[in-house]
PDB file of C-alpha atoms in Angstrom:
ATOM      1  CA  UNK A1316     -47.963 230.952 -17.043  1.00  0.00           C
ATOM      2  CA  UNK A1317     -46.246 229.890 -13.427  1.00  0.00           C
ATOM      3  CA  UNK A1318     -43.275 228.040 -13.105  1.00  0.00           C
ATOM      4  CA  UNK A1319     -43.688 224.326 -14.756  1.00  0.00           C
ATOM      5  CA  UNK A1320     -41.895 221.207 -13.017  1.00  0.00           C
ATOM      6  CA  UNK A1321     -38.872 220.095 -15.264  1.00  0.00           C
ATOM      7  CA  UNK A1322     -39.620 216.548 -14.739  1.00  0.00           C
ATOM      8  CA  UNK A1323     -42.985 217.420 -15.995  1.00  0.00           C
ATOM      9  CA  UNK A1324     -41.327 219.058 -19.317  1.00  0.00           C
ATOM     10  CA  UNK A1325     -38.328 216.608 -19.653  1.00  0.00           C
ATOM     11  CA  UNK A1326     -40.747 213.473 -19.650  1.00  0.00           C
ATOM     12  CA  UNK A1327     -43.028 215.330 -21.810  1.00  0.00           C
ATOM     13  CA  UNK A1328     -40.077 216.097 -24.576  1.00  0.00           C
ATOM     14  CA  UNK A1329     -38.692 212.838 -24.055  1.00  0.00           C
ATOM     15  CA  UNK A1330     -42.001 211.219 -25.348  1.00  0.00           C
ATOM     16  CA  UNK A1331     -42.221 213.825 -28.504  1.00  0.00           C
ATOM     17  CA  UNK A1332     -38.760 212.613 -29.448  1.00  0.00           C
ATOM     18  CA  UNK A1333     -38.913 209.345 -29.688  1.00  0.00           C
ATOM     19  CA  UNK A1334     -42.358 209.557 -31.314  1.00  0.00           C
ATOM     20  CA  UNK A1335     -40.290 211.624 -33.893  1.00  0.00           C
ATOM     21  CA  UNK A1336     -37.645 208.940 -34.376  1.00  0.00           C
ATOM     22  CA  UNK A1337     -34.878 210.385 -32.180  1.00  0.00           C
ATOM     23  CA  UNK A1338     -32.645 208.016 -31.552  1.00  0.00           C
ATOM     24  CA  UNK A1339     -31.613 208.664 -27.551  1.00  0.00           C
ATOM     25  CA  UNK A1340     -34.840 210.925 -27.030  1.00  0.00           C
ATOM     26  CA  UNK A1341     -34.230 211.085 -22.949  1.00  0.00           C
ATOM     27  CA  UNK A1342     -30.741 212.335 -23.536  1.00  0.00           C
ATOM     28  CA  UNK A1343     -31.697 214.805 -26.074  1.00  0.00           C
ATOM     29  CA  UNK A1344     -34.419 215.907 -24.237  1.00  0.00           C
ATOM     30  CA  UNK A1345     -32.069 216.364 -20.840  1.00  0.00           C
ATOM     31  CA  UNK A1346     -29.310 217.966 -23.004  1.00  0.00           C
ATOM     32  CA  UNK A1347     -31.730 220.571 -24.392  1.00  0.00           C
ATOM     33  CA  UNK A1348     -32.962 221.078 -20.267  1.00  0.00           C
ATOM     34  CA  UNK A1349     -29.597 221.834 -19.481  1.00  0.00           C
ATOM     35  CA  UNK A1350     -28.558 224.345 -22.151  1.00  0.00           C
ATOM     36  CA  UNK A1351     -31.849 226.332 -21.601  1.00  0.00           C
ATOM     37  CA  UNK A1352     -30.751 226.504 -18.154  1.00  0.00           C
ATOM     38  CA  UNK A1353     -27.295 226.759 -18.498  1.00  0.00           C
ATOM     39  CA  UNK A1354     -26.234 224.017 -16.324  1.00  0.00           C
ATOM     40  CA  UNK A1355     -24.449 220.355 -17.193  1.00  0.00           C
ATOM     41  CA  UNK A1356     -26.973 217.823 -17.673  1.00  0.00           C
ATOM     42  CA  UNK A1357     -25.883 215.975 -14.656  1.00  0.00           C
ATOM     43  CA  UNK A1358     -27.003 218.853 -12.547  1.00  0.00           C
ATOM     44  CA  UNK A1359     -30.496 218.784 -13.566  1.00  0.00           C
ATOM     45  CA  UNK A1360     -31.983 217.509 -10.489  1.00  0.00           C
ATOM     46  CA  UNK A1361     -31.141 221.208  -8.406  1.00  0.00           C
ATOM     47  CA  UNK A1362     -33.430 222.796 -10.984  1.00  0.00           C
ATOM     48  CA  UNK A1363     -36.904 221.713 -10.295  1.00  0.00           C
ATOM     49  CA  UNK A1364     -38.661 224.233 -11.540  1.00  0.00           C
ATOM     50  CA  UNK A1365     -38.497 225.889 -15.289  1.00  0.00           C
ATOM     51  CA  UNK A1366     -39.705 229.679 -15.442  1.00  0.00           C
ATOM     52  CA  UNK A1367     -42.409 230.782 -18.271  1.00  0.00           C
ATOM     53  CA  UNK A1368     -39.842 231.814 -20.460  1.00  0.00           C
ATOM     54  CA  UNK A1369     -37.975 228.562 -20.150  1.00  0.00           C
ATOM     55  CA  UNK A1370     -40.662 226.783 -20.863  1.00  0.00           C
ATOM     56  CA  UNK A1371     -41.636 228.358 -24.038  1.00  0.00           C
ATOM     57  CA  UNK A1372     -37.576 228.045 -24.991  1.00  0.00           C
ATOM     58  CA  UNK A1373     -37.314 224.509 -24.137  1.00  0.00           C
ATOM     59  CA  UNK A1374     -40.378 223.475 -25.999  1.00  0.00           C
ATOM     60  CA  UNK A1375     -39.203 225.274 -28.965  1.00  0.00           C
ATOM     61  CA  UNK A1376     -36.408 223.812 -29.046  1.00  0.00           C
ATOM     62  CA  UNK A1377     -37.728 219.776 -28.609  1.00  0.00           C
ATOM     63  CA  UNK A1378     -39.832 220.407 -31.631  1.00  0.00           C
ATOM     64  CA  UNK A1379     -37.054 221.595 -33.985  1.00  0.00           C
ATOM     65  CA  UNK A1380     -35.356 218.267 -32.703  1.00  0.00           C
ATOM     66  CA  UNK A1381     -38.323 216.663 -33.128  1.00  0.00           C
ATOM     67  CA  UNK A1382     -37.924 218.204 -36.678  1.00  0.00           C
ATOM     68  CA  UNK A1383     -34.284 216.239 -36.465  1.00  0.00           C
ATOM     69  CA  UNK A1384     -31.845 219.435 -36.271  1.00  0.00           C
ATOM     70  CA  UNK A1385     -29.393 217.405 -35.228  1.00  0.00           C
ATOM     71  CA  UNK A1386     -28.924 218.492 -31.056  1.00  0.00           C
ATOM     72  CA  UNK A1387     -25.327 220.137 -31.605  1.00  0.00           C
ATOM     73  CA  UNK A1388     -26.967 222.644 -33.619  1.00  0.00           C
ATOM     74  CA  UNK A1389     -29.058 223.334 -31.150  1.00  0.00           C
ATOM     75  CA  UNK A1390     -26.672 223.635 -28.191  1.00  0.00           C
ATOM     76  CA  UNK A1391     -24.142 225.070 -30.789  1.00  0.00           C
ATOM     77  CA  UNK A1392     -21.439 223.092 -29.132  1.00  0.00           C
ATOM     78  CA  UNK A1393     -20.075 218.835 -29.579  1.00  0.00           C
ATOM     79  CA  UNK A1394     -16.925 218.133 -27.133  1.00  0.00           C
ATOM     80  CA  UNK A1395     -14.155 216.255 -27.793  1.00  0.00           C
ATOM     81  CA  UNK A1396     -11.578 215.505 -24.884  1.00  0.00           C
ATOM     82  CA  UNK A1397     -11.676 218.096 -22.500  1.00  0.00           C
ATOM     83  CA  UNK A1398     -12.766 221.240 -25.110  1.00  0.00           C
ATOM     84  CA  UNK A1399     -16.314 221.943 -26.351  1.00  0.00           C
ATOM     85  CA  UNK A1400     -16.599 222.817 -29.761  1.00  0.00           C
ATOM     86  CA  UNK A1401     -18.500 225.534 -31.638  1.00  0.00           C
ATOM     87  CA  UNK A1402     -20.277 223.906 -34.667  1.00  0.00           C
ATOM     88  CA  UNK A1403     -23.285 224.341 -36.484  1.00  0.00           C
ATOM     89  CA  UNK A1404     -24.144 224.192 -40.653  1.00  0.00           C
ATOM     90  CA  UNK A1405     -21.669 223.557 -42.724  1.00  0.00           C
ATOM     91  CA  UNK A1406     -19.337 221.369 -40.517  1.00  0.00           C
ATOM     92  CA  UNK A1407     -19.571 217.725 -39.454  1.00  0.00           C
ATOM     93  CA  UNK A1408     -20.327 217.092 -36.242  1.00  0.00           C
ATOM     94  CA  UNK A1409     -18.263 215.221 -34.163  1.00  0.00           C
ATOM     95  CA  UNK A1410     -19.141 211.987 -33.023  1.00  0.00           C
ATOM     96  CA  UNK A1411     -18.511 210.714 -29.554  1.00  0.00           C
ATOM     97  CA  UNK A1412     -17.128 207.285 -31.086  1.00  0.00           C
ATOM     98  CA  UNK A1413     -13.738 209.783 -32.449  1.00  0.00           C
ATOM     99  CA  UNK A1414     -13.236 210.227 -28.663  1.00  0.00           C
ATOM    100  CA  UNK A1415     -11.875 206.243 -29.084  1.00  0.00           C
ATOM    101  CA  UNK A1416      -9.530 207.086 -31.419  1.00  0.00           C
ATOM    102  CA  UNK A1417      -8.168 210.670 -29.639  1.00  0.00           C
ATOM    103  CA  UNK A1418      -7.973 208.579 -26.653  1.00  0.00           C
ATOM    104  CA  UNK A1419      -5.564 206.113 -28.437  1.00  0.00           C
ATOM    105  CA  UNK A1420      -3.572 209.144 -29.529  1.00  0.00           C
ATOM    106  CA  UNK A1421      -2.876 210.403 -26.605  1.00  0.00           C
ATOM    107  CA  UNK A1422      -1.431 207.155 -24.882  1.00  0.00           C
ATOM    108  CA  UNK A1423       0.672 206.973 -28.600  1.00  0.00           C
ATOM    109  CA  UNK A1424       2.321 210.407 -27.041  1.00  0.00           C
ATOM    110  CA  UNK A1425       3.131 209.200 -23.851  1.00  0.00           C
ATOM    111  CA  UNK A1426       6.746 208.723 -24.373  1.00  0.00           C
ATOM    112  CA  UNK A1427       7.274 211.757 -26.774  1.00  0.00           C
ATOM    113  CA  UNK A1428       8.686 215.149 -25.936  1.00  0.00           C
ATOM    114  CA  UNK A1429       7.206 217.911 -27.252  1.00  0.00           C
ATOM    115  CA  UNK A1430       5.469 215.927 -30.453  1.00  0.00           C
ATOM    116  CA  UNK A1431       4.861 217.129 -33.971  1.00  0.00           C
ATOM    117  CA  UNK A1432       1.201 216.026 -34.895  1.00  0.00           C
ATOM    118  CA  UNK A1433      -1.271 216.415 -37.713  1.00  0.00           C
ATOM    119  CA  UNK A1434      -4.672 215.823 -38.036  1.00  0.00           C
ATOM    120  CA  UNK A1435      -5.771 215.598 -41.758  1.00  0.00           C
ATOM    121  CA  UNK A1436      -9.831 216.058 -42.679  1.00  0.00           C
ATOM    122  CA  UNK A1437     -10.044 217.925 -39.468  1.00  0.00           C
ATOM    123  CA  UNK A1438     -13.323 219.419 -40.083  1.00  0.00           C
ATOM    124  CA  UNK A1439     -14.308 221.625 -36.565  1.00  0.00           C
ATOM    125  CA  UNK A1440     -10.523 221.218 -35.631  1.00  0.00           C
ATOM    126  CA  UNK A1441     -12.239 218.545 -33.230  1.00  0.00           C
ATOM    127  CA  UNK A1442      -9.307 215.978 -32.872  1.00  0.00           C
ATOM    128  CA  UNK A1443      -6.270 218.442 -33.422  1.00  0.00           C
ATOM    129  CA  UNK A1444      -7.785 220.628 -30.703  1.00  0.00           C
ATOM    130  CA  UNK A1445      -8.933 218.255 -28.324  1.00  0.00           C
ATOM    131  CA  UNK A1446      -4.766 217.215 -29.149  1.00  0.00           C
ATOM    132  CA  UNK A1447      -3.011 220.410 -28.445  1.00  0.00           C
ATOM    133  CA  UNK A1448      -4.986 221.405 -25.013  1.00  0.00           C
ATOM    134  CA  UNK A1449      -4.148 217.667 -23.627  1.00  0.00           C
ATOM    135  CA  UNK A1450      -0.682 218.097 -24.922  1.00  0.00           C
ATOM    136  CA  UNK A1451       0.349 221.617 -24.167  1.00  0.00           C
ATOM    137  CA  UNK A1452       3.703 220.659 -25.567  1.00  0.00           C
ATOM    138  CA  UNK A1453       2.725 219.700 -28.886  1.00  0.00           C
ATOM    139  CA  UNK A1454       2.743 221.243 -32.077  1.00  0.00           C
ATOM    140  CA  UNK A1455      -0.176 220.719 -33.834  1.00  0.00           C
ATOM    141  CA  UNK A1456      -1.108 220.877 -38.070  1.00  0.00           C
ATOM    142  CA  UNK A1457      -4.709 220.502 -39.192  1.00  0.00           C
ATOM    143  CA  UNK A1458      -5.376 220.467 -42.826  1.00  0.00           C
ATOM    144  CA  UNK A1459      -9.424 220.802 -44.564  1.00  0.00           C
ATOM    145  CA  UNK A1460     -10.181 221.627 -47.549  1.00  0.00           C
ATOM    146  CA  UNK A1461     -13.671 222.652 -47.728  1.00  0.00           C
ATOM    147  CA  UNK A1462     -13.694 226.269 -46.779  1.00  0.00           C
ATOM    148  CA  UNK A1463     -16.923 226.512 -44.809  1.00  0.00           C
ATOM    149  CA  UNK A1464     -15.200 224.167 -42.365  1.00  0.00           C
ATOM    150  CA  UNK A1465     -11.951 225.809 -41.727  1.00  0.00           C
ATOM    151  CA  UNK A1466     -13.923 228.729 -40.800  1.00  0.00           C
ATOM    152  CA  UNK A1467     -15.441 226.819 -38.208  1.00  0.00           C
ATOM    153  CA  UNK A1468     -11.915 225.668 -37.523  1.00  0.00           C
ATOM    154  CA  UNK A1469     -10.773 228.711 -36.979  1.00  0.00           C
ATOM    155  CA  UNK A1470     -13.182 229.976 -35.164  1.00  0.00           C
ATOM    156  CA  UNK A1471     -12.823 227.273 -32.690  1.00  0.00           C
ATOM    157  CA  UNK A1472      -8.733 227.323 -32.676  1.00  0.00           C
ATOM    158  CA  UNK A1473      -8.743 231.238 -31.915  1.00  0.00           C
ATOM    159  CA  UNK A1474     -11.357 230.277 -28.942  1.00  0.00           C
ATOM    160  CA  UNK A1475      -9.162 227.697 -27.620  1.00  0.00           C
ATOM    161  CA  UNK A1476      -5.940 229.993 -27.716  1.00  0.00           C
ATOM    162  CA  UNK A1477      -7.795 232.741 -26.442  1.00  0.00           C
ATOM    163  CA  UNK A1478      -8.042 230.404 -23.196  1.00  0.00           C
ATOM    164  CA  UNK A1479      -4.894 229.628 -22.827  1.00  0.00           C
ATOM    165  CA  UNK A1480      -4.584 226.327 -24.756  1.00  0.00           C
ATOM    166  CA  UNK A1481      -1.527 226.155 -27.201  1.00  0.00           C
ATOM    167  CA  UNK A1482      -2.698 227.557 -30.941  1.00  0.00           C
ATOM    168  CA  UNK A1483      -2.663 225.335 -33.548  1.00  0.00           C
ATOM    169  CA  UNK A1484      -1.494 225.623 -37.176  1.00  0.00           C
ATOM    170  CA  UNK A1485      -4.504 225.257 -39.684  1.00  0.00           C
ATOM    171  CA  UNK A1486      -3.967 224.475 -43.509  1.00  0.00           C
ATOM    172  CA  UNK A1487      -6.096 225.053 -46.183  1.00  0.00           C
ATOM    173  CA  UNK A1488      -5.646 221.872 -48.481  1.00  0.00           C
ATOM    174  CA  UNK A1489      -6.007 218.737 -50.066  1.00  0.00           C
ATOM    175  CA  UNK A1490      -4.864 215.504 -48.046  1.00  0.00           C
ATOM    176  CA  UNK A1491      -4.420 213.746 -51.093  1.00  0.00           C
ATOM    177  CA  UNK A1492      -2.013 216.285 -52.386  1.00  0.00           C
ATOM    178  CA  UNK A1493       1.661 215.657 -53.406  1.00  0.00           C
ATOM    179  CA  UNK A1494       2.661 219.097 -51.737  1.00  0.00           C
ATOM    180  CA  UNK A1495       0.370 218.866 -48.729  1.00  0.00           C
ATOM    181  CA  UNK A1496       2.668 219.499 -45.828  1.00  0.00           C
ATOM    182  CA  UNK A1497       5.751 218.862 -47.876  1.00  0.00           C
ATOM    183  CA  UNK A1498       7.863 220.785 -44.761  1.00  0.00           C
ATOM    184  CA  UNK A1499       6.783 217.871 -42.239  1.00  0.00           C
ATOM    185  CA  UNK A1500       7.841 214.872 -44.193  1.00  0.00           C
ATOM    186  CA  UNK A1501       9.610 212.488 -41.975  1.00  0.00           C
ATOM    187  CA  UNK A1502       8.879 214.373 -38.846  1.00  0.00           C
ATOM    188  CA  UNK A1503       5.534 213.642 -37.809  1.00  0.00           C
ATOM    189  CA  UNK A1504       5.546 211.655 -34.516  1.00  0.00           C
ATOM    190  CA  UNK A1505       1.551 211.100 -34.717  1.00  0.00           C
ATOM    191  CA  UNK A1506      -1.127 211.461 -37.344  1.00  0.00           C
ATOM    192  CA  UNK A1507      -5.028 211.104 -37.054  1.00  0.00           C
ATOM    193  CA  UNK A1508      -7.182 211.551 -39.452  1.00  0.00           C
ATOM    194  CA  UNK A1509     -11.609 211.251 -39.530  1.00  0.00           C
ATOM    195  CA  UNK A1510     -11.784 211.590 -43.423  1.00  0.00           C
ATOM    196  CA  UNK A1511     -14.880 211.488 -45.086  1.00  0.00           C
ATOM    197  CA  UNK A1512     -15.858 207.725 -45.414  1.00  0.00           C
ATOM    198  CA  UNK A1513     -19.435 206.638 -46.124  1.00  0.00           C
ATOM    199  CA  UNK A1514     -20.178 204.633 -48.750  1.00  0.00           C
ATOM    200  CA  UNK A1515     -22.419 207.041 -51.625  1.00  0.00           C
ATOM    201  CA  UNK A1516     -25.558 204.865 -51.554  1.00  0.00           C
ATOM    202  CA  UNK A1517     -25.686 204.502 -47.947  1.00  0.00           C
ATOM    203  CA  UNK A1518     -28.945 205.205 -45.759  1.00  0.00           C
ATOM    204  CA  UNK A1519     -28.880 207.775 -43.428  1.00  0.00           C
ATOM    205  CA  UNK A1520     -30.260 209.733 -40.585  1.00  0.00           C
ATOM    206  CA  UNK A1521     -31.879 212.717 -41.473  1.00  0.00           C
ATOM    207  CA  UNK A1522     -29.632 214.867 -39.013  1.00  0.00           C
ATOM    208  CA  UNK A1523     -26.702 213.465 -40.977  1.00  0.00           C
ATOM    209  CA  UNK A1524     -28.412 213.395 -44.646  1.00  0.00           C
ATOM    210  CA  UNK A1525     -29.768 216.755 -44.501  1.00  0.00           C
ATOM    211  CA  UNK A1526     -27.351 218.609 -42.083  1.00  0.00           C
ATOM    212  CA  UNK A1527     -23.820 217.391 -41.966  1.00  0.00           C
ATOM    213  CA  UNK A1528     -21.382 218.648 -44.988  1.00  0.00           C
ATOM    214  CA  UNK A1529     -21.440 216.042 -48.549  1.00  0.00           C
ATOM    215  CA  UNK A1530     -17.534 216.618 -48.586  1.00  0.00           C
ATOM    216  CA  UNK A1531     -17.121 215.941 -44.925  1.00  0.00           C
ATOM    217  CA  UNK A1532     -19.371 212.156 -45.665  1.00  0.00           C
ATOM    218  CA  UNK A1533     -18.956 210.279 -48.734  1.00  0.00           C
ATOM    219  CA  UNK A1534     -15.756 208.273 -49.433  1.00  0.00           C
ATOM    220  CA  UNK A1535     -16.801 206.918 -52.917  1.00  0.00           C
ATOM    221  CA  UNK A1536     -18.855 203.895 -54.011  1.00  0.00           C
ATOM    222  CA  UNK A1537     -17.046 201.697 -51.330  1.00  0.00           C
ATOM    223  CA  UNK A1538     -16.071 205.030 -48.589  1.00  0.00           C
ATOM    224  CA  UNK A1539     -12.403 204.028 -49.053  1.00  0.00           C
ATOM    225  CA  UNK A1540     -11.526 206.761 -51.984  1.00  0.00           C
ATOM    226  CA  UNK A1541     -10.143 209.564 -49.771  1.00  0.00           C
ATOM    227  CA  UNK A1542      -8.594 207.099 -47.393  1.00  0.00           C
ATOM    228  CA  UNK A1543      -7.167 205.402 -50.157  1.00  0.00           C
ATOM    229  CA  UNK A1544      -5.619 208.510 -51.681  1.00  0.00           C
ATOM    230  CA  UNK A1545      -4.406 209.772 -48.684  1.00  0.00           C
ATOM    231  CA  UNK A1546      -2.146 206.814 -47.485  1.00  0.00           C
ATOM    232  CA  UNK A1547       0.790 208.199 -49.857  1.00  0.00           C
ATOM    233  CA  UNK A1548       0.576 211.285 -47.814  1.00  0.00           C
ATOM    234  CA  UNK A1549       0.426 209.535 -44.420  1.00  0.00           C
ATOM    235  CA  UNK A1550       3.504 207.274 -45.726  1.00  0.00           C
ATOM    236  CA  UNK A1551       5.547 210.380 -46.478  1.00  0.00           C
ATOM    237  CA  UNK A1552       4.562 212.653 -43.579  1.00  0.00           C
ATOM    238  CA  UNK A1553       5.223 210.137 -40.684  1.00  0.00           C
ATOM    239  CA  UNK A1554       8.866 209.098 -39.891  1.00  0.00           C
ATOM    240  CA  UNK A1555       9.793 206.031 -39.619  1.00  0.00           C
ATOM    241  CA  UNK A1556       8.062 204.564 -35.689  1.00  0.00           C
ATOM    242  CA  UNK A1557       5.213 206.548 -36.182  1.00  0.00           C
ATOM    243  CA  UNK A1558       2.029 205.923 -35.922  1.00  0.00           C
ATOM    244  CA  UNK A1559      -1.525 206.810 -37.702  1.00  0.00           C
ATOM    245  CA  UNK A1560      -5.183 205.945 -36.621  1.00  0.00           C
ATOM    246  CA  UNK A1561      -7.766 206.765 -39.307  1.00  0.00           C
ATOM    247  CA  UNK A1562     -11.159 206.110 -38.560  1.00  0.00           C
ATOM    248  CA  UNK A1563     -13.132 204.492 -41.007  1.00  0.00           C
ATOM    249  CA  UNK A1564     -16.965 203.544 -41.570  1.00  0.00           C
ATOM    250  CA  UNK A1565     -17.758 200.268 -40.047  1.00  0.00           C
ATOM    251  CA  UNK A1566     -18.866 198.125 -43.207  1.00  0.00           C
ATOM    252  CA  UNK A1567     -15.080 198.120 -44.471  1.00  0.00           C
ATOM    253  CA  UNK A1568     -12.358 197.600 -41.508  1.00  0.00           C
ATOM    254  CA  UNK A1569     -10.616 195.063 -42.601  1.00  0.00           C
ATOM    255  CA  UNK A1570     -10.113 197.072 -45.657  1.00  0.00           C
ATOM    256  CA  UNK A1571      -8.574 199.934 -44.284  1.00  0.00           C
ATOM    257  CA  UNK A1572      -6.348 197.010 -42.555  1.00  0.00           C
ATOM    258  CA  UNK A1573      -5.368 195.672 -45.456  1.00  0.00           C
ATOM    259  CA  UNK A1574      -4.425 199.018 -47.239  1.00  0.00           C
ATOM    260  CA  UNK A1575      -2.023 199.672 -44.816  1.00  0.00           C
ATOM    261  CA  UNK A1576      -0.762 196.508 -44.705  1.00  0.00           C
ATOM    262  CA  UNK A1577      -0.319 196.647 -48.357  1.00  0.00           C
ATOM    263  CA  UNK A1578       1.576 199.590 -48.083  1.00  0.00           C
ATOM    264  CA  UNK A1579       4.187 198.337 -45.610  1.00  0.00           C
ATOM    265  CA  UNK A1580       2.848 198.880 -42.690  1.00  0.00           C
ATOM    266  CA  UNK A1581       3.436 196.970 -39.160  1.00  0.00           C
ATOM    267  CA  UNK A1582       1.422 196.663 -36.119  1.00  0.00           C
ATOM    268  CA  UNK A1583      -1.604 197.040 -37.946  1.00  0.00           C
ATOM    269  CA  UNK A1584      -4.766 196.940 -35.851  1.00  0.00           C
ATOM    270  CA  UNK A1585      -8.549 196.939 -36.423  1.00  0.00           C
ATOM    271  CA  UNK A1586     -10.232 199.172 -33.086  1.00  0.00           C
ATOM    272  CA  UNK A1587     -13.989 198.780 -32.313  1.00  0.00           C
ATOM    273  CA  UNK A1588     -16.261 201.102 -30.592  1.00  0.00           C
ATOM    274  CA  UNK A1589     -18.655 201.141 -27.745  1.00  0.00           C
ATOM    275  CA  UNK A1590     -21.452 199.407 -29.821  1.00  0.00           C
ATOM    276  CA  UNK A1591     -18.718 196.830 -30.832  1.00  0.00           C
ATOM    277  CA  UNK A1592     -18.566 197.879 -34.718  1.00  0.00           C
ATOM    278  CA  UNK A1593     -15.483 198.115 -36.434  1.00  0.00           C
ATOM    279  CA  UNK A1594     -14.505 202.385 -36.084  1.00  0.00           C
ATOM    280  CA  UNK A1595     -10.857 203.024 -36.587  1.00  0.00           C
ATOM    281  CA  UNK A1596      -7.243 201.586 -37.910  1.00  0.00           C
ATOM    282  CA  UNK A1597      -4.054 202.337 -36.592  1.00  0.00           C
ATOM    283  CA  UNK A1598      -0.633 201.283 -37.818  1.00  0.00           C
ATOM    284  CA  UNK A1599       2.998 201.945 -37.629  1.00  0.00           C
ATOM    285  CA  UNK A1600       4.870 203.077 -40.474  1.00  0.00           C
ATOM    286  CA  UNK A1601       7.991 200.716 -41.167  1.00  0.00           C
TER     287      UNK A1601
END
């Protein structure tokens, strides 16, 4: 086999994926380009041509997508912030709508000196990662409980300290726990959390259905179980000032809202993301 035009293979794979259902089939299909060839997508157009053994990697690929692996298992990597992050079975993927809600963190910090944060449910170590290397003077805590996770945690917070980003400090535990954390009560200047939140009966894609974590998805019959249980634990880890942002699925905002609220809350605010659907809840702890 010669060398094959990429345009030739990208519009090819582009077509096969959204014949399979794909939902963004052109971006898939350039992501999958680009990690073959080991370049960022946007620097696709200076590599016209694929060689034979390209090819045959690339098509492989497209037709386990096609197969809906979801495309982070795949590439092995999902970024959040300025990091990329190792994941694969047995972790959730991040989702580029959490970028909304790290983004909100970090203008939360911009006043703060040296912060204490914690990021509870933190699956890949996405959000207290993505914290720590924008924040240099932070000091981070990241709880999970499901054990398959924190080794991806890990895996990814030794990576990030082995560049030169400050380490973390990863828990293994239960968010809803009396005696999770009990040393930072009252001192946390900032808490996220991305807990598991979809509904039990809900329909989903098969990338998420057949490849993300149970644990790390479903919230109960209503989603709101875990973030329910974990709002004492929010209460009694954030002084008084502080704020959390807790993203939430998007049939049941004004729920989260209204838990907070409930609990005494101020500044309580429903965020939306990019597609305009209600994503995460941040409030201020009175």
């Amino acid at each position: 086999m010669s060398r094959v035009p990429l345009r030739t293979e990208t519009k090819a794979a582009t077509e096969r994926l959204a014949d399979a259902g794909v939902p963004s089939p052109r971006f898939d299909a350039e992501s999958l380009a680009a990690h073959v060839l080991g370049i960022e997508r946007s620097r696709l157009a200076l590599a016209p041509l694929l060689e034979p053994e390209q090819v045959e990697r690339y098509r492989e690929l497209v037709e386990r997508r096609a197969r809906r692996i979801p495309l982070q298992h795949l590439t092995g990597t999902a970024p959040m912030g300025r990091i990329d992050l190792a994941v694969g079975p047995g972790v959730f993927v991040p989702r580029p709508e959490t970028e909304l809600l790290f983004a909100w963190a970090l203008a939360q910090l911009e006043s703060v000196h040296a912060p204490t944060i914690v990021d509870l449910c933190t699956g890949s170590g996405a959000l207290a990662l993505a914290l720590a290397n924008a924040r240099p003077d932070a000091a981070v805590h990241a709880v999970e409980l499901d054990p398959a996770a924190l080794t991806w945690a890990r895996r990814n917070a030794d990576a990030t300290a082995a560049a030169g980003d400050t380490p973390i400090t990863l828990y293994a535990g239960d968010v809803t726990a009396a005696d999770t954390l009990t040393e930072l009560n009252d001192r946390v200047d900032l808490l996220v959390a991305n807990p598991p939140y979809v509904p039990d009966d809900a329909e989903l894609d098969p990338e998420v259905a057949e490849h993300d974590p149970p644990l790390a998805l479903f919230g109960g019959a209503d989603g709101l179980r875990v973030i329910r249980a974990m709002l004492p634990t929010i209460t009694r880890l954030l002084r008084p000032g502080a704020a959390a942002g807790v993203e939430h699925d998007d049939s049941h905002g004004a729920q989260v809202a209204a838990l907070f609220t409930a609990a005494g809350y101020t500044a309580t605010t429903e965020h939306r993301d990019l597609a305009d659907r209600p994503r995460f809840v941040t409030a201020t702890r009175g």
